[in-house]
Short mmCIF file of C-alpha atoms and ligand atoms in Angstrom, two decimals:
data_model
loop_
_atom_site.label_atom_id
_atom_site.label_comp_id
_atom_site.label_asym_id
_atom_site.label_seq_id
_atom_site.Cartn_x
_atom_site.Cartn_y
_atom_site.Cartn_z
CA MET A 1 -47.62 -16.70 87.19
CA LYS A 2 -47.87 -15.04 83.59
CA LYS A 3 -44.26 -16.10 83.37
CA HIS A 4 -44.91 -19.72 84.13
CA VAL A 5 -47.63 -19.98 81.90
CA ILE A 6 -45.50 -18.90 78.91
CA LEU A 7 -42.69 -21.09 80.09
CA LEU A 8 -45.09 -24.02 80.19
CA LEU A 9 -46.30 -23.12 76.78
CA VAL A 10 -42.69 -23.06 75.46
CA LEU A 11 -42.14 -26.18 77.02
CA VAL A 12 -45.14 -27.95 75.32
CA LEU A 13 -43.99 -26.49 71.94
CA VAL A 14 -40.55 -27.67 72.24
CA ILE A 15 -41.75 -31.24 73.35
CA SER A 16 -44.30 -31.51 70.57
CA PHE A 17 -41.93 -30.18 68.11
CA ALA A 18 -39.33 -32.88 69.14
CA GLY A 19 -42.08 -35.28 68.75
CA CYS A 20 -42.95 -34.15 65.47
CA LYS A 21 -39.43 -34.27 64.36
CA LYS A 22 -39.07 -37.77 65.41
CA SER A 23 -42.13 -39.06 63.63
CA SER A 24 -41.21 -37.04 60.39
CA SER A 25 -37.65 -38.95 60.12
CA ASP A 26 -39.02 -42.13 61.63
CA LYS A 27 -40.40 -43.45 58.28
CA LEU A 28 -38.11 -41.40 56.00
CA ILE A 29 -36.37 -43.77 53.38
CA GLY A 30 -33.53 -42.19 51.15
CA VAL A 31 -33.43 -43.36 47.66
CA ALA A 32 -30.49 -42.41 45.56
CA MET A 33 -30.71 -43.07 41.73
CA PRO A 34 -27.74 -42.51 39.25
CA THR A 35 -29.16 -40.27 36.53
CA GLN A 36 -32.37 -39.15 34.85
CA SER A 37 -30.88 -39.39 31.52
CA LEU A 38 -31.88 -43.16 31.12
CA GLN A 39 -35.49 -44.01 30.85
CA ARG A 40 -35.17 -47.04 33.30
CA TRP A 41 -33.86 -44.98 36.48
CA ASN A 42 -36.91 -42.57 36.30
CA GLN A 43 -39.02 -45.64 36.25
CA ASP A 44 -36.99 -47.32 39.05
CA GLY A 45 -37.32 -44.08 41.16
CA ASP A 46 -40.97 -43.50 40.41
CA ASN A 47 -41.77 -47.19 41.50
CA MET A 48 -39.69 -47.00 44.57
CA LYS A 49 -41.52 -43.65 45.66
CA SER A 50 -44.91 -44.61 44.81
CA LYS A 51 -44.69 -48.21 46.46
CA LEU A 52 -42.86 -46.82 49.53
CA GLU A 53 -45.37 -44.06 50.01
CA GLU A 54 -48.30 -46.75 49.70
CA LYS A 55 -46.96 -48.45 52.54
CA GLY A 56 -46.87 -45.11 54.67
CA TYR A 57 -43.12 -44.30 54.29
CA GLN A 58 -41.79 -40.89 53.46
CA VAL A 59 -39.57 -40.83 50.65
CA ASP A 60 -36.42 -38.53 49.83
CA LEU A 61 -35.66 -39.49 46.09
CA GLN A 62 -32.62 -38.00 44.29
CA TYR A 63 -30.91 -38.34 41.12
CA ALA A 64 -27.16 -37.31 40.69
CA ASN A 65 -26.84 -36.55 37.07
CA ASN A 66 -24.28 -39.46 36.65
CA ASP A 67 -21.86 -37.44 38.95
CA VAL A 68 -20.32 -39.29 41.88
CA ASN A 69 -19.75 -36.35 43.92
CA THR A 70 -23.20 -35.32 43.68
CA GLN A 71 -24.25 -38.59 44.68
CA ILE A 72 -22.10 -38.65 47.76
CA GLN A 73 -23.59 -35.14 48.95
CA GLN A 74 -27.09 -36.58 48.40
CA LEU A 75 -26.21 -39.59 50.58
CA GLU A 76 -24.77 -37.08 53.24
CA ASN A 77 -27.96 -35.09 53.25
CA MET A 78 -30.11 -38.53 53.50
CA ILE A 79 -27.91 -39.22 56.65
CA THR A 80 -28.21 -35.71 58.32
CA LYS A 81 -32.29 -35.92 57.65
CA LYS A 82 -31.85 -39.26 59.67
CA CYS A 83 -33.25 -41.52 57.00
CA LYS A 84 -33.73 -45.05 58.49
CA VAL A 85 -32.88 -46.90 55.13
CA LEU A 86 -30.92 -45.84 52.24
CA VAL A 87 -31.57 -47.40 48.77
CA ILE A 88 -28.78 -46.75 46.38
CA ALA A 89 -28.24 -47.41 42.76
CA SER A 90 -24.54 -46.10 42.82
CA ILE A 91 -22.72 -44.45 39.94
CA ASP A 92 -19.23 -45.55 40.93
CA GLY A 93 -19.79 -48.50 43.06
CA SER A 94 -16.42 -48.18 44.72
CA ALA A 95 -16.83 -44.55 45.72
CA LEU A 96 -19.25 -44.80 48.65
CA THR A 97 -17.11 -46.22 51.28
CA ASP A 98 -16.59 -43.31 53.49
CA VAL A 99 -20.12 -41.94 53.11
CA LEU A 100 -21.50 -45.31 54.07
CA LYS A 101 -19.19 -45.53 57.12
CA LYS A 102 -21.07 -42.44 58.36
CA ALA A 103 -24.27 -44.18 57.60
CA ALA A 104 -23.27 -47.02 59.52
CA GLU A 105 -22.29 -45.01 62.52
CA ASN A 106 -25.97 -43.40 62.54
CA ASN A 107 -27.30 -47.00 62.35
CA ILE A 108 -28.61 -46.56 58.96
CA LYS A 109 -29.02 -49.79 56.83
CA VAL A 110 -28.14 -49.91 53.23
CA ILE A 111 -29.52 -51.72 50.29
CA ALA A 112 -27.64 -51.66 46.96
CA TYR A 113 -30.19 -51.23 44.20
CA ASP A 114 -29.49 -52.93 40.95
CA ARG A 115 -25.68 -52.13 41.17
CA LEU A 116 -23.61 -53.87 43.86
CA ILE A 117 -21.67 -51.32 46.21
CA MET A 118 -18.04 -52.48 46.48
CA ASN A 119 -15.39 -52.22 49.13
CA THR A 120 -17.40 -51.66 52.09
CA GLU A 121 -18.64 -53.75 55.04
CA ASN A 122 -21.53 -51.39 55.41
CA VAL A 123 -24.00 -52.47 52.53
CA ASP A 124 -26.54 -54.77 54.35
CA TYR A 125 -28.45 -56.23 51.17
CA TYR A 126 -28.54 -56.33 47.40
CA ALA A 127 -31.38 -56.44 44.98
CA THR A 128 -30.82 -56.81 41.49
CA PHE A 129 -31.49 -59.03 38.26
CA ASP A 130 -29.53 -61.76 37.72
CA ASN A 131 -26.58 -59.93 35.89
CA PHE A 132 -24.83 -62.89 34.56
CA LYS A 133 -27.96 -64.42 33.05
CA VAL A 134 -28.50 -61.08 31.24
CA GLY A 135 -25.10 -61.69 29.43
CA VAL A 136 -25.91 -65.51 28.85
CA ILE A 137 -29.12 -64.42 27.05
CA GLN A 138 -27.37 -61.87 24.80
CA GLY A 139 -24.91 -64.28 24.08
CA GLN A 140 -27.37 -67.30 23.25
CA TYR A 141 -29.44 -64.80 21.20
CA ILE A 142 -26.33 -64.33 18.80
CA GLU A 143 -25.45 -68.06 18.91
CA GLU A 144 -28.97 -69.03 17.81
CA LYS A 145 -29.49 -66.24 15.05
CA LEU A 146 -26.12 -66.94 13.58
CA GLY A 147 -26.50 -71.08 13.88
CA LEU A 148 -23.17 -71.17 15.74
CA LYS A 149 -24.30 -74.45 17.57
CA GLU A 150 -24.98 -76.08 14.01
CA GLY A 151 -21.36 -74.90 13.08
CA LYS A 152 -22.00 -71.97 10.76
CA GLY A 153 -19.57 -69.35 10.22
CA PRO A 154 -17.07 -67.63 10.11
CA TYR A 155 -19.00 -64.47 11.09
CA ASN A 156 -17.75 -61.02 11.91
CA ILE A 157 -18.52 -59.83 15.45
CA GLU A 158 -17.55 -56.57 17.29
CA LEU A 159 -18.20 -56.51 21.01
CA TYR A 160 -18.82 -53.85 23.44
CA ALA A 161 -18.93 -53.71 27.43
CA GLY A 162 -20.33 -51.26 29.98
CA SER A 163 -19.13 -48.76 32.16
CA PRO A 164 -15.95 -50.10 34.22
CA ASP A 165 -16.95 -48.43 37.48
CA ASP A 166 -20.21 -50.68 37.44
CA ASN A 167 -19.71 -54.17 38.81
CA ASN A 168 -22.66 -55.36 36.55
CA ALA A 169 -20.69 -54.62 33.61
CA LEU A 170 -18.43 -57.33 34.40
CA PHE A 171 -21.12 -59.88 35.05
CA PHE A 172 -22.96 -58.93 31.68
CA ASN A 173 -19.60 -59.44 29.71
CA GLY A 174 -19.00 -62.62 31.72
CA GLY A 175 -22.39 -64.09 30.86
CA ALA A 176 -22.21 -63.15 27.32
CA MET A 177 -18.60 -64.48 26.79
CA SER A 178 -19.49 -67.63 28.66
CA ILE A 179 -21.31 -68.46 25.36
CA LEU A 180 -19.61 -66.49 22.71
CA GLN A 181 -15.94 -67.26 23.62
CA LYS A 182 -15.62 -70.86 22.34
CA TYR A 183 -16.76 -69.59 18.91
CA ILE A 184 -14.17 -67.00 18.86
CA ASP A 185 -11.66 -69.57 19.84
CA ASN A 186 -12.53 -71.93 16.97
CA GLY A 187 -12.93 -69.33 14.36
CA GLN A 188 -16.52 -69.31 13.64
CA LEU A 189 -16.68 -65.69 15.05
CA VAL A 190 -14.40 -63.39 14.02
CA VAL A 191 -13.48 -59.90 15.62
CA PRO A 192 -11.79 -57.95 12.80
CA SER A 193 -10.75 -55.21 15.23
CA LYS A 194 -9.24 -57.73 17.56
CA GLN A 195 -10.72 -55.67 20.26
CA THR A 196 -11.85 -58.16 23.09
CA GLU A 197 -10.46 -57.06 26.23
CA PHE A 198 -12.78 -55.68 28.66
CA THR A 199 -10.85 -52.62 29.18
CA THR A 200 -10.75 -52.03 25.44
CA ILE A 201 -14.45 -52.44 24.60
CA ALA A 202 -15.90 -50.73 27.99
CA ILE A 203 -17.83 -47.52 27.45
CA HIS A 204 -17.65 -45.24 30.42
CA GLY A 205 -20.67 -43.91 31.92
CA TRP A 206 -23.06 -46.06 29.71
CA ASP A 207 -22.74 -43.26 27.22
CA SER A 208 -24.59 -43.42 23.87
CA ALA A 209 -22.24 -40.79 22.29
CA LYS A 210 -19.35 -42.75 23.17
CA ALA A 211 -20.69 -46.00 21.97
CA GLN A 212 -21.44 -44.32 18.79
CA ALA A 213 -17.94 -42.73 18.40
CA ARG A 214 -16.39 -46.11 18.84
CA MET A 215 -18.68 -47.71 16.20
CA ASP A 216 -17.85 -44.86 13.66
CA ASN A 217 -14.06 -45.53 14.36
CA LEU A 218 -14.56 -49.63 13.88
CA ILE A 219 -16.58 -48.90 10.74
CA THR A 220 -14.00 -46.63 9.16
CA ALA A 221 -10.92 -48.85 10.14
CA TYR A 222 -12.10 -52.37 9.80
CA TYR A 223 -15.46 -52.31 7.41
CA ALA A 224 -14.58 -49.65 4.68
CA GLY A 225 -13.95 -52.23 2.06
CA GLY A 226 -17.27 -53.81 2.07
CA ARG A 227 -16.55 -56.49 4.74
CA LYS A 228 -19.82 -57.48 6.29
CA LEU A 229 -20.64 -57.03 9.98
CA HIS A 230 -22.83 -59.71 11.27
CA ALA A 231 -23.23 -59.00 14.87
CA VAL A 232 -22.57 -56.53 17.63
CA LEU A 233 -22.56 -57.55 21.12
CA SER A 234 -24.12 -54.51 23.17
CA PRO A 235 -24.66 -54.95 26.78
CA ASN A 236 -27.62 -52.41 27.07
CA ASP A 237 -29.78 -50.01 25.36
CA SER A 238 -28.01 -46.79 25.78
CA LEU A 239 -25.00 -48.27 23.97
CA ALA A 240 -27.27 -50.13 21.30
CA ILE A 241 -28.79 -46.70 20.36
CA GLY A 242 -25.35 -45.09 19.74
CA ILE A 243 -24.55 -48.24 17.68
CA VAL A 244 -27.57 -48.10 15.57
CA THR A 245 -27.02 -44.32 15.00
CA SER A 246 -23.67 -44.95 13.82
CA LEU A 247 -24.48 -47.63 11.39
CA LYS A 248 -27.40 -45.79 10.20
CA ASN A 249 -25.18 -42.88 9.37
CA ALA A 250 -22.82 -45.16 7.61
CA GLY A 251 -25.54 -46.60 5.22
CA TYR A 252 -26.52 -49.77 7.08
CA GLY A 253 -30.32 -50.78 7.00
CA THR A 254 -30.64 -51.69 3.13
CA ALA A 255 -30.85 -54.89 1.32
CA ALA A 256 -27.38 -54.62 0.29
CA LYS A 257 -26.14 -53.54 3.77
CA PRO A 258 -28.59 -54.90 6.47
CA TYR A 259 -28.01 -54.17 10.16
CA PRO A 260 -26.07 -56.86 12.07
CA ILE A 261 -27.74 -58.46 15.11
CA ILE A 262 -27.50 -56.01 17.84
CA THR A 263 -28.25 -56.83 21.40
CA GLY A 264 -29.51 -54.81 24.26
CA GLN A 265 -30.96 -54.38 27.65
CA ASP A 266 -33.85 -52.55 29.44
CA CYS A 267 -36.54 -52.32 26.79
CA ASP A 268 -36.20 -48.58 26.95
CA LYS A 269 -39.18 -47.21 24.65
CA ALA A 270 -36.66 -45.93 21.90
CA ASN A 271 -35.06 -49.18 21.86
CA VAL A 272 -38.39 -51.15 21.51
CA ILE A 273 -39.18 -48.76 18.49
CA ALA A 274 -35.99 -49.60 17.19
CA MET A 275 -36.77 -53.31 17.22
CA ILE A 276 -40.15 -52.69 15.94
CA LYS A 277 -38.04 -50.82 12.85
CA GLY A 278 -35.71 -53.86 12.51
CA GLN A 279 -32.57 -51.94 13.83
CA GLN A 280 -32.01 -53.61 16.98
CA SER A 281 -32.66 -57.28 17.45
CA MET A 282 -33.53 -57.98 20.79
CA SER A 283 -33.39 -56.38 24.47
CA ILE A 284 -33.57 -57.70 27.94
CA PHE A 285 -36.73 -57.03 29.92
CA LYS A 286 -35.96 -56.26 33.54
CA ASP A 287 -39.41 -55.29 34.93
CA THR A 288 -38.58 -52.46 37.44
CA ARG A 289 -41.88 -53.00 39.04
CA THR A 290 -40.54 -56.34 40.17
CA LEU A 291 -37.42 -54.98 41.66
CA ALA A 292 -38.90 -52.10 43.44
CA ALA A 293 -41.50 -54.32 45.03
CA LYS A 294 -38.62 -56.67 46.23
CA VAL A 295 -36.79 -53.71 47.68
CA VAL A 296 -39.72 -52.43 49.39
CA GLU A 297 -40.24 -55.87 50.91
CA MET A 298 -36.45 -55.63 52.10
CA VAL A 299 -37.23 -51.92 53.58
CA GLU A 300 -40.24 -53.28 55.29
CA ALA A 301 -38.34 -56.03 56.91
CA ILE A 302 -35.47 -53.90 58.06
CA MET A 303 -37.84 -51.57 59.60
CA GLU A 304 -39.52 -54.40 61.34
CA GLY A 305 -36.04 -55.53 62.59
CA LYS A 306 -36.19 -58.80 60.40
CA GLU A 307 -34.02 -60.16 58.08
CA ALA A 308 -34.79 -59.25 54.48
CA PRO A 309 -35.73 -61.84 51.85
CA VAL A 310 -32.66 -63.06 49.87
CA ASN A 311 -32.22 -65.94 47.19
CA ASP A 312 -28.45 -65.83 46.72
CA THR A 313 -25.61 -65.69 49.39
CA LYS A 314 -22.75 -66.92 47.08
CA THR A 315 -22.35 -64.79 44.00
CA TYR A 316 -22.04 -61.04 45.03
CA ASP A 317 -18.70 -60.54 46.68
CA ASN A 318 -17.87 -56.81 47.14
CA GLY A 319 -14.39 -57.05 47.91
CA VAL A 320 -14.88 -57.09 51.72
CA LYS A 321 -18.01 -59.44 52.16
CA ILE A 322 -20.50 -61.59 50.14
CA VAL A 323 -23.56 -59.42 50.18
CA PRO A 324 -26.93 -61.32 50.63
CA SER A 325 -28.82 -60.81 47.35
CA PHE A 326 -32.09 -61.16 45.73
CA LEU A 327 -31.91 -61.70 42.28
CA CYS A 328 -34.95 -61.14 39.98
CA GLU A 329 -35.17 -62.93 36.63
CA PRO A 330 -34.32 -60.98 33.32
CA VAL A 331 -36.23 -62.07 30.32
CA TYR A 332 -35.48 -61.85 26.55
CA ALA A 333 -37.64 -59.44 24.46
CA ASP A 334 -37.86 -59.01 20.77
CA VAL A 335 -40.25 -58.06 17.97
CA ASN A 336 -42.26 -61.17 18.47
CA ASN A 337 -42.94 -61.08 22.12
CA TYR A 338 -42.65 -57.21 23.17
CA LYS A 339 -46.43 -56.87 22.93
CA GLU A 340 -47.20 -59.51 25.25
CA LEU A 341 -44.39 -58.63 27.75
CA LEU A 342 -44.51 -54.92 27.61
CA ILE A 343 -48.00 -53.87 26.61
CA ASP A 344 -50.38 -56.62 27.96
CA SER A 345 -48.51 -56.36 31.31
CA GLY A 346 -49.06 -52.62 31.58
CA TYR A 347 -45.49 -51.59 31.46
CA TYR A 348 -45.94 -49.26 28.49
CA LYS A 349 -48.92 -48.07 26.72
CA GLU A 350 -49.27 -48.95 22.73
CA SER A 351 -49.13 -45.08 22.30
CA ASP A 352 -45.75 -45.24 23.90
CA LEU A 353 -44.28 -47.29 21.11
CA GLN A 354 -45.31 -45.41 18.18
CA VAL A 355 -43.08 -45.60 15.19
CA ASN A 356 -42.70 -42.50 13.12
C1 LIG B 1 -28.12 -51.67 34.87
C2 LIG B 1 -28.55 -51.51 33.32
C3 LIG B 1 -28.42 -50.21 32.81
C4 LIG B 1 -26.98 -49.92 32.99
C5 LIG B 1 -26.93 -48.31 32.44
C6 LIG B 1 -26.55 -51.21 34.85
O1 LIG B 1 -26.15 -51.23 35.89
O2 LIG B 1 -28.13 -52.90 35.34
O3 LIG B 1 -30.01 -52.01 33.32
O4 LIG B 1 -28.68 -50.38 31.21
O5 LIG B 1 -26.51 -49.74 34.23
O6 LIG B 1 -27.66 -47.42 33.15
#
């Protein structure tokens, strides 16, 4: 009799444990972010986590220190833990084919976050900002500030591109060059270094220090004799920070040697401060709250067995298929509109942007 009771108790415990286990992974969503070293990804991660938790999901949020193998391991763990959906901002968009095969075998859906995941059929959706448009806005800013449409020039410009393993980098560059290339061709823009090829101007890992080192070299090699530098196309803020530091060290920022026009993207706090100080000219504001909210909508649709919302089914070919995408709108920010965009909207507090 006693034996039976114990057996029954064990049975009850096993069943309730299994039930418990089921419900804890049932609403588990994996969120894999590339790095904490850049402000925006921290915001993306925080926003995703809090918005998903508000909707009653559990979140496994991981950052991979920009290391591809770490990210793969984190994704493997998420698969083992039986996450239902993986939201991935990849480090190397082409390095996840094997791990995503495992995800598919386990019926786990995948949303590429901000950066497209390449060379796999096992990515279900893509949510991002219109990356080509980001580049177009940067190119148009340079076009307008230099009066290129009015035929002004020649002006000296140097070009940068983002990390070659990030598909976005190609789109940013394509967008910007869709505006600037004609002025290089007709001589209104001159690139003294002649470095215009994507592979030559790309900065691996979006690394500020590497952008700074390249600018140091450009200044020494091409601008030492007093040649003026009028503009630098920088695809994002982490590169812009390196470029500004290099120029500052070389004595730019005076009336005789003013900063060139420098573009950027992300509106990181340090870069908004650089805009207020007149070091960086503009940035692109991509409201990470909007992107996170859209991805949460996608997760919810997937969990309910429905189609997720998309607004583009043509643009993002990952080499295996065109990934249904939702593109959010990027907008342009500079010293004249940052208050309205960033402070009035509650994105930053005034105290976040203290110039010292
Ligand atoms: C993102 C940018 C970011 C860059 C570096 C890109 O994929 O779209 O917003 O500045 O990565 O992290």
